[in-house]
Each structure stands twice: as structure tokens, then as C-alpha cells.
């Protein structure tokens, strides 16, 4: 450890990149190439227990109010309920008195049944369900390994969560096929019972010959030449956000919670970013692979960003290092001049570094692909965000903005 402890989070992948479906746009399935000799992707009992113990120790050392375990994949439910029962038992074994443990699970919902529903409810798991909208939209890219649609199975999984009273939210990707249907998707998600929504834009750089996974891919700096066919365009993503904001602002403030809007409202109130994408620096959101390897970020699971391995190095000595601090500071230090001069810098901070592969209007490389998206949103929605911020500052609920008929 070379720097002072500070709060952090880790996206944990106990089954690595293995998944029971084959989404066209998934960026993580290709990580199997990092483990060419791997036959069974499963975090071993030894690594699992060591990780649970060290995450508890490091979280307490950082003064965090609770220890956060975020289980993702791949598809973690492929490990079975018994594997997660073991996780809960190990957490109870190693948590000191008074230390709170929380668990979240991101799933495609395909394998959820009553045994899962009972377990998740009894142990207070928060479940994120991946769903891209109504049937036709969802099935465009979210297909199984035989090319079959997955929507009906996902909806059965949603019914399990609702019937058992499991806390859940929707994670919806925004891509080329659904970006023009923001209002339809919002109505659908609200209509089937979701009241907390996350929207994740899909943009993947096209790997050129010879890229592979040896390192983060290098591509043509013209985004039109370097993104996949399913990537959402900047203008389409901006309009998607504006369309949903308009519907939400008119009817659902305080009833439906959209992560993007919550984060932005906090920033427009002068608070720190609640999401690394819009923070001035990053580096406190890491990723742990099934073999115990820790990486600087879920979007940087490449050899040059591997920090070490559980069982060989204590978690604290990988998280709080000058190396990881430099990774986080690079976000601020790498801003283009256009970003530095932008009046919306406080609300964006250049976005995620993984998306900084465009050329801006000044001809600078390393500009964020979604700059146009965010600028469109801030110009369209900024006055109403300011209005809500003023209401909250005066002791009134943000929902009062709806009463003004705007």
C-alpha cells in the first residue's frame, strides 16, 4: 500500500466471461482469450474466501459504512444457488460484529426460478436485470448461443423477482437498434414494474487485424471508421436521453429513478459525482476476474492494467497504490482543450476515458465519442435540472417541478 485508504468498489466476476447467452454487442465474452488453457471458469473456494476476507478488511480500513459485494459476469447464476449460499456463509464467518454486508447481482434472468427467488429475498440481494425493452427490441441483439430470442425467459425471471419481493432494477443498453425508441422503452420498463433504471450506451471500437487482447485496442481516430455496426451514434444517444427525460420530468419525478438523471441532478447541485463516468478522476471502481486477478477497471481488463492477484498480494496493496492513483488521475490530466474550456465540464469531466477516441472540433485526438450526446442533454435539460436543484436547496421536493406544468 502506497497511498491512504479511500472508498472503492470492485466488480467481481466469479464465473469470468462465461455466459449462457451470446449478446451481439457483449464486450466481455472475448475475455476468454485471456485464459487460453482454462477449462472451467469458476472462482475457486480458496480464492473466493480470501477475497471475501480481504474485501471486508479493506472496506473497514477505508471507513466505508458497509462492505459492498457486486457479483457480475458473464452470467453469475450459472454457478448455482449453492455457490452463492457459500458466499453468504463466508461473509457471515468473516464479518466483524457491527459490519454491514450488502450484495448485488447482475443477471440476464434466464436461470431465475423459485429457489433463486427465495435465496435472493432472504439474503437481501439487489438484482440488476438486463433487459433492452419490449420483445422485438430486446431480441434484436440479446440472443442465446443457438441464435434464439431470450425475451420470454427474461420476463419469467422478472416475474420470479417480483413474486418473491426481491429488490431489482433494470439495466438497459442503448444501441443502434433501440436508440430511436426512448419513449417506447421508458413506457415499457415502467409498465412492467421497474422503478429504477440504468441506461448504458453501447459503443465498441472495431478491432483491426492484429489487435486481439494483448492490449487495449488502437483504432482509427475517426469514430465513423472505428465503431461496430451496433454502436449507438452520439446524436441518437443524446436524443434518447432527452426523450426519456421529458417523459420522466412531466410525470415521474420521485416515483421512477433514472441513474443518469440522479447523478446529473447531484452534479448540478454542486455535489461530487455519484458515478465514475462523470467524476473528475476515477480509479476507485475496479474489476476482479475469477482467477483472482485484479484490474484497474472493468473496461480495462487487459494485461497492462492487471494490478496483481488475490492470494499473492493483499487487496489493499493493489487498490491503494501510486499506479492505480495515476490511472485515475489520467482521466483529469488527459482532457482535451475543448473539455477544459467547456461550460459543462462540471457535469461531464470528459466522460469515461474508454470512450475518448474521437477527434474534436479543434482537431484534438482523445476526445469523448459521446461529447455531442452529453452537450445535447445539458442544453435541453439543464434549465430543468437547475430548477430541481433550487427546489431541493429551498427544502422542497424536486417533484414540485412537475406542478409547474413545464
PDB file of C-alpha atoms in Angstrom, residues 164-348:
ATOM      1  CA  UNK A 164     -40.599 -13.110  -4.138  1.00  0.00           C
ATOM      2  CA  UNK A 165     -40.248  -9.411  -3.351  1.00  0.00           C
ATOM      3  CA  UNK A 166     -36.590  -9.187  -4.434  1.00  0.00           C
ATOM      4  CA  UNK A 167     -35.268  -5.638  -4.841  1.00  0.00           C
ATOM      5  CA  UNK A 168     -34.469  -5.226  -8.510  1.00  0.00           C
ATOM      6  CA  UNK A 169     -33.717  -2.693 -11.211  1.00  0.00           C
ATOM      7  CA  UNK A 170     -33.376  -2.630 -14.970  1.00  0.00           C
ATOM      8  CA  UNK A 171     -30.124  -2.325 -16.866  1.00  0.00           C
ATOM      9  CA  UNK A 172     -30.853  -1.374 -20.458  1.00  0.00           C
ATOM     10  CA  UNK A 173     -28.204  -0.966 -23.106  1.00  0.00           C
ATOM     11  CA  UNK A 174     -28.667   1.739 -25.734  1.00  0.00           C
ATOM     12  CA  UNK A 175     -27.516   0.666 -29.179  1.00  0.00           C
ATOM     13  CA  UNK A 176     -28.138   1.222 -32.859  1.00  0.00           C
ATOM     14  CA  UNK A 177     -31.396  -0.770 -32.874  1.00  0.00           C
ATOM     15  CA  UNK A 178     -33.174   0.853 -29.910  1.00  0.00           C
ATOM     16  CA  UNK A 179     -31.741   4.360 -29.668  1.00  0.00           C
ATOM     17  CA  UNK A 180     -34.636   5.897 -31.586  1.00  0.00           C
ATOM     18  CA  UNK A 181     -37.227   4.351 -29.275  1.00  0.00           C
ATOM     19  CA  UNK A 182     -36.502   6.065 -25.968  1.00  0.00           C
ATOM     20  CA  UNK A 183     -40.099   6.896 -25.069  1.00  0.00           C
ATOM     21  CA  UNK A 184     -41.318   3.420 -26.003  1.00  0.00           C
ATOM     22  CA  UNK A 185     -38.615   1.750 -23.916  1.00  0.00           C
ATOM     23  CA  UNK A 186     -39.286   4.016 -20.946  1.00  0.00           C
ATOM     24  CA  UNK A 187     -43.029   3.288 -21.044  1.00  0.00           C
ATOM     25  CA  UNK A 188     -42.367  -0.430 -21.320  1.00  0.00           C
ATOM     26  CA  UNK A 189     -39.938  -0.597 -18.394  1.00  0.00           C
ATOM     27  CA  UNK A 190     -42.229   1.460 -16.197  1.00  0.00           C
ATOM     28  CA  UNK A 191     -45.220  -0.606 -17.288  1.00  0.00           C
ATOM     29  CA  UNK A 192     -43.702  -3.942 -16.245  1.00  0.00           C
ATOM     30  CA  UNK A 193     -42.872  -2.604 -12.796  1.00  0.00           C
ATOM     31  CA  UNK A 194     -39.341  -1.219 -12.836  1.00  0.00           C
ATOM     32  CA  UNK A 195     -38.883   1.967 -10.838  1.00  0.00           C
ATOM     33  CA  UNK A 196     -35.082   2.206 -11.026  1.00  0.00           C
ATOM     34  CA  UNK A 197     -33.482   2.340 -14.454  1.00  0.00           C
ATOM     35  CA  UNK A 198     -29.924   2.333 -15.751  1.00  0.00           C
ATOM     36  CA  UNK A 199     -29.159   3.125 -19.374  1.00  0.00           C
ATOM     37  CA  UNK A 200     -25.742   2.090 -20.675  1.00  0.00           C
ATOM     38  CA  UNK A 201     -24.672   3.296 -24.130  1.00  0.00           C
ATOM     39  CA  UNK A 202     -23.053   0.720 -26.369  1.00  0.00           C
ATOM     40  CA  UNK A 203     -20.059   1.842 -28.349  1.00  0.00           C
ATOM     41  CA  UNK A 204     -17.381  -0.659 -29.218  1.00  0.00           C
ATOM     42  CA  UNK A 205     -14.329   0.101 -31.258  1.00  0.00           C
ATOM     43  CA  UNK A 206     -13.792  -2.256 -34.162  1.00  0.00           C
ATOM     44  CA  UNK A 207     -10.708  -4.366 -33.595  1.00  0.00           C
ATOM     45  CA  UNK A 208      -8.350  -4.233 -36.519  1.00  0.00           C
ATOM     46  CA  UNK A 209      -6.217  -7.110 -37.671  1.00  0.00           C
ATOM     47  CA  UNK A 210      -3.645  -7.992 -35.058  1.00  0.00           C
ATOM     48  CA  UNK A 211      -5.304  -6.211 -32.137  1.00  0.00           C
ATOM     49  CA  UNK A 212      -6.622  -9.135 -30.116  1.00  0.00           C
ATOM     50  CA  UNK A 213      -6.379  -8.869 -26.341  1.00  0.00           C
ATOM     51  CA  UNK A 214      -2.677  -8.291 -25.954  1.00  0.00           C
ATOM     52  CA  UNK A 215      -3.513  -4.725 -25.018  1.00  0.00           C
ATOM     53  CA  UNK A 216      -6.256  -2.129 -25.239  1.00  0.00           C
ATOM     54  CA  UNK A 217      -7.118  -1.832 -28.958  1.00  0.00           C
ATOM     55  CA  UNK A 218      -5.758   1.034 -31.017  1.00  0.00           C
ATOM     56  CA  UNK A 219      -8.046   2.275 -33.757  1.00  0.00           C
ATOM     57  CA  UNK A 220      -8.615   4.918 -36.378  1.00  0.00           C
ATOM     58  CA  UNK A 221      -9.396   8.174 -34.555  1.00  0.00           C
ATOM     59  CA  UNK A 222     -12.338   8.902 -36.859  1.00  0.00           C
ATOM     60  CA  UNK A 223     -15.220   7.345 -34.889  1.00  0.00           C
ATOM     61  CA  UNK A 224     -17.167   6.733 -38.072  1.00  0.00           C
ATOM     62  CA  UNK A 225     -14.435   4.341 -39.188  1.00  0.00           C
ATOM     63  CA  UNK A 226     -13.804   2.661 -35.874  1.00  0.00           C
ATOM     64  CA  UNK A 227     -17.051   1.568 -34.218  1.00  0.00           C
ATOM     65  CA  UNK A 228     -19.114  -1.568 -34.674  1.00  0.00           C
ATOM     66  CA  UNK A 229     -22.374  -1.637 -36.579  1.00  0.00           C
ATOM     67  CA  UNK A 230     -24.405  -1.956 -33.372  1.00  0.00           C
ATOM     68  CA  UNK A 231     -22.833   1.058 -31.643  1.00  0.00           C
ATOM     69  CA  UNK A 232     -25.178   3.953 -30.893  1.00  0.00           C
ATOM     70  CA  UNK A 233     -24.342   7.232 -32.612  1.00  0.00           C
ATOM     71  CA  UNK A 234     -23.634  10.277 -30.401  1.00  0.00           C
ATOM     72  CA  UNK A 235     -26.623  12.222 -31.737  1.00  0.00           C
ATOM     73  CA  UNK A 236     -29.009   9.274 -31.307  1.00  0.00           C
ATOM     74  CA  UNK A 237     -27.884   8.673 -27.714  1.00  0.00           C
ATOM     75  CA  UNK A 238     -28.328  12.341 -26.859  1.00  0.00           C
ATOM     76  CA  UNK A 239     -31.866  12.353 -28.253  1.00  0.00           C
ATOM     77  CA  UNK A 240     -32.614   9.104 -26.394  1.00  0.00           C
ATOM     78  CA  UNK A 241     -31.671  10.724 -23.088  1.00  0.00           C
ATOM     79  CA  UNK A 242     -33.644  13.897 -23.849  1.00  0.00           C
ATOM     80  CA  UNK A 243     -36.771  11.969 -24.837  1.00  0.00           C
ATOM     81  CA  UNK A 244     -36.740   9.913 -21.653  1.00  0.00           C
ATOM     82  CA  UNK A 245     -36.013  12.975 -19.508  1.00  0.00           C
ATOM     83  CA  UNK A 246     -39.024  14.779 -20.983  1.00  0.00           C
ATOM     84  CA  UNK A 247     -41.341  11.884 -20.102  1.00  0.00           C
ATOM     85  CA  UNK A 248     -39.844  11.446 -16.650  1.00  0.00           C
ATOM     86  CA  UNK A 249     -39.912  15.167 -15.822  1.00  0.00           C
ATOM     87  CA  UNK A 250     -43.581  15.522 -16.719  1.00  0.00           C
ATOM     88  CA  UNK A 251     -44.861  12.546 -14.759  1.00  0.00           C
ATOM     89  CA  UNK A 252     -42.437  10.544 -12.662  1.00  0.00           C
ATOM     90  CA  UNK A 253     -40.034  12.641 -10.547  1.00  0.00           C
ATOM     91  CA  UNK A 254     -39.800  10.920  -7.179  1.00  0.00           C
ATOM     92  CA  UNK A 255     -41.558   7.800  -8.478  1.00  0.00           C
ATOM     93  CA  UNK A 256     -39.141   6.463 -11.098  1.00  0.00           C
ATOM     94  CA  UNK A 257     -35.405   6.824 -10.578  1.00  0.00           C
ATOM     95  CA  UNK A 258     -33.087   7.018 -13.575  1.00  0.00           C
ATOM     96  CA  UNK A 259     -29.427   6.674 -12.628  1.00  0.00           C
ATOM     97  CA  UNK A 260     -28.213   9.161 -15.240  1.00  0.00           C
ATOM     98  CA  UNK A 261     -30.673  11.844 -14.067  1.00  0.00           C
ATOM     99  CA  UNK A 262     -29.933  11.248 -10.381  1.00  0.00           C
ATOM    100  CA  UNK A 263     -26.202  11.604 -10.972  1.00  0.00           C
ATOM    101  CA  UNK A 264     -26.672  14.746 -13.030  1.00  0.00           C
ATOM    102  CA  UNK A 265     -29.009  16.359 -10.508  1.00  0.00           C
ATOM    103  CA  UNK A 266     -26.364  15.838  -7.834  1.00  0.00           C
ATOM    104  CA  UNK A 267     -23.722  17.458 -10.028  1.00  0.00           C
ATOM    105  CA  UNK A 268     -25.957  20.418 -10.856  1.00  0.00           C
ATOM    106  CA  UNK A 269     -26.444  20.835  -7.097  1.00  0.00           C
ATOM    107  CA  UNK A 270     -22.678  21.070  -6.656  1.00  0.00           C
ATOM    108  CA  UNK A 271     -22.107  17.603  -5.231  1.00  0.00           C
ATOM    109  CA  UNK A 272     -19.453  15.091  -6.225  1.00  0.00           C
ATOM    110  CA  UNK A 273     -20.329  12.662  -8.985  1.00  0.00           C
ATOM    111  CA  UNK A 274     -22.136   9.530  -7.870  1.00  0.00           C
ATOM    112  CA  UNK A 275     -20.861   7.664 -10.927  1.00  0.00           C
ATOM    113  CA  UNK A 276     -17.266   7.280 -12.076  1.00  0.00           C
ATOM    114  CA  UNK A 277     -18.159   8.195 -15.673  1.00  0.00           C
ATOM    115  CA  UNK A 278     -18.764  11.819 -14.666  1.00  0.00           C
ATOM    116  CA  UNK A 279     -16.243  12.149 -11.843  1.00  0.00           C
ATOM    117  CA  UNK A 280     -13.189  14.355 -12.247  1.00  0.00           C
ATOM    118  CA  UNK A 281     -10.912  11.397 -11.604  1.00  0.00           C
ATOM    119  CA  UNK A 282     -11.525   7.649 -11.496  1.00  0.00           C
ATOM    120  CA  UNK A 283      -9.656   4.583 -10.308  1.00  0.00           C
ATOM    121  CA  UNK A 284     -11.893   3.582  -7.401  1.00  0.00           C
ATOM    122  CA  UNK A 285     -14.026   1.146  -9.416  1.00  0.00           C
ATOM    123  CA  UNK A 286     -12.011  -1.998 -10.137  1.00  0.00           C
ATOM    124  CA  UNK A 287     -12.703  -5.456 -11.568  1.00  0.00           C
ATOM    125  CA  UNK A 288     -11.788  -8.878 -10.191  1.00  0.00           C
ATOM    126  CA  UNK A 289     -11.606 -11.864 -12.512  1.00  0.00           C
ATOM    127  CA  UNK A 290     -12.445 -15.434 -11.484  1.00  0.00           C
ATOM    128  CA  UNK A 291      -8.790 -16.403 -11.066  1.00  0.00           C
ATOM    129  CA  UNK A 292      -8.229 -13.624  -8.530  1.00  0.00           C
ATOM    130  CA  UNK A 293      -6.605 -11.155 -10.940  1.00  0.00           C
ATOM    131  CA  UNK A 294      -7.477  -7.544 -10.146  1.00  0.00           C
ATOM    132  CA  UNK A 295      -7.719  -4.954 -12.925  1.00  0.00           C
ATOM    133  CA  UNK A 296      -7.876  -1.168 -12.831  1.00  0.00           C
ATOM    134  CA  UNK A 297     -11.393  -1.066 -14.291  1.00  0.00           C
ATOM    135  CA  UNK A 298     -13.994  -3.345 -15.853  1.00  0.00           C
ATOM    136  CA  UNK A 299     -13.389  -1.603 -19.183  1.00  0.00           C
ATOM    137  CA  UNK A 300      -9.638  -2.098 -18.906  1.00  0.00           C
ATOM    138  CA  UNK A 301      -9.321  -5.843 -18.403  1.00  0.00           C
ATOM    139  CA  UNK A 302      -6.116  -6.033 -20.411  1.00  0.00           C
ATOM    140  CA  UNK A 303      -2.719  -7.348 -19.301  1.00  0.00           C
ATOM    141  CA  UNK A 304      -1.162  -3.898 -18.888  1.00  0.00           C
ATOM    142  CA  UNK A 305      -3.886  -2.939 -16.372  1.00  0.00           C
ATOM    143  CA  UNK A 306      -3.564  -6.050 -14.206  1.00  0.00           C
ATOM    144  CA  UNK A 307      -2.649  -4.948 -10.668  1.00  0.00           C
ATOM    145  CA  UNK A 308      -1.939  -8.310  -9.102  1.00  0.00           C
ATOM    146  CA  UNK A 309      -3.680 -11.431  -7.876  1.00  0.00           C
ATOM    147  CA  UNK A 310      -5.623 -12.388  -4.754  1.00  0.00           C
ATOM    148  CA  UNK A 311      -3.635 -14.958  -2.821  1.00  0.00           C
ATOM    149  CA  UNK A 312      -0.349 -13.472  -3.938  1.00  0.00           C
ATOM    150  CA  UNK A 313      -0.902  -9.851  -2.910  1.00  0.00           C
ATOM    151  CA  UNK A 314      -3.333  -8.439  -0.355  1.00  0.00           C
ATOM    152  CA  UNK A 315      -6.193  -6.462  -1.853  1.00  0.00           C
ATOM    153  CA  UNK A 316      -5.170  -3.253  -0.064  1.00  0.00           C
ATOM    154  CA  UNK A 317      -1.732  -3.443  -1.666  1.00  0.00           C
ATOM    155  CA  UNK A 318      -3.296  -3.485  -5.124  1.00  0.00           C
ATOM    156  CA  UNK A 319      -6.087  -0.930  -4.670  1.00  0.00           C
ATOM    157  CA  UNK A 320      -4.261   1.876  -2.858  1.00  0.00           C
ATOM    158  CA  UNK A 321      -1.144   2.241  -4.976  1.00  0.00           C
ATOM    159  CA  UNK A 322       0.552   5.036  -6.880  1.00  0.00           C
ATOM    160  CA  UNK A 323      -0.023   3.019 -10.028  1.00  0.00           C
ATOM    161  CA  UNK A 324      -3.795   2.940  -9.569  1.00  0.00           C
ATOM    162  CA  UNK A 325      -3.803   6.564  -8.458  1.00  0.00           C
ATOM    163  CA  UNK A 326      -2.053   7.503 -11.700  1.00  0.00           C
ATOM    164  CA  UNK A 327      -4.653   5.547 -13.647  1.00  0.00           C
ATOM    165  CA  UNK A 328      -7.368   7.638 -12.006  1.00  0.00           C
ATOM    166  CA  UNK A 329      -5.564  10.957 -12.357  1.00  0.00           C
ATOM    167  CA  UNK A 330      -5.006  10.318 -16.067  1.00  0.00           C
ATOM    168  CA  UNK A 331      -8.703  10.971 -16.584  1.00  0.00           C
ATOM    169  CA  UNK A 332      -8.361  14.580 -15.439  1.00  0.00           C
ATOM    170  CA  UNK A 333      -4.923  15.131 -16.924  1.00  0.00           C
ATOM    171  CA  UNK A 334      -5.942  13.796 -20.326  1.00  0.00           C
ATOM    172  CA  UNK A 335      -8.759  16.256 -21.028  1.00  0.00           C
ATOM    173  CA  UNK A 336      -8.694  17.950 -24.402  1.00  0.00           C
ATOM    174  CA  UNK A 337      -8.609  21.745 -24.517  1.00  0.00           C
ATOM    175  CA  UNK A 338     -12.226  21.756 -25.678  1.00  0.00           C
ATOM    176  CA  UNK A 339     -13.181  19.892 -22.498  1.00  0.00           C
ATOM    177  CA  UNK A 340     -11.136  22.217 -20.305  1.00  0.00           C
ATOM    178  CA  UNK A 341     -12.906  25.256 -21.782  1.00  0.00           C
ATOM    179  CA  UNK A 342     -16.409  23.739 -21.774  1.00  0.00           C
ATOM    180  CA  UNK A 343     -19.074  25.324 -19.553  1.00  0.00           C
ATOM    181  CA  UNK A 344     -20.457  21.840 -18.874  1.00  0.00           C
ATOM    182  CA  UNK A 345     -17.198  20.394 -17.656  1.00  0.00           C
ATOM    183  CA  UNK A 346     -18.560  20.196 -14.083  1.00  0.00           C
ATOM    184  CA  UNK A 347     -21.294  17.805 -15.261  1.00  0.00           C
ATOM    185  CA  UNK A 348     -19.200  15.651 -17.568  1.00  0.00           C
TER     186      UNK A 348
END
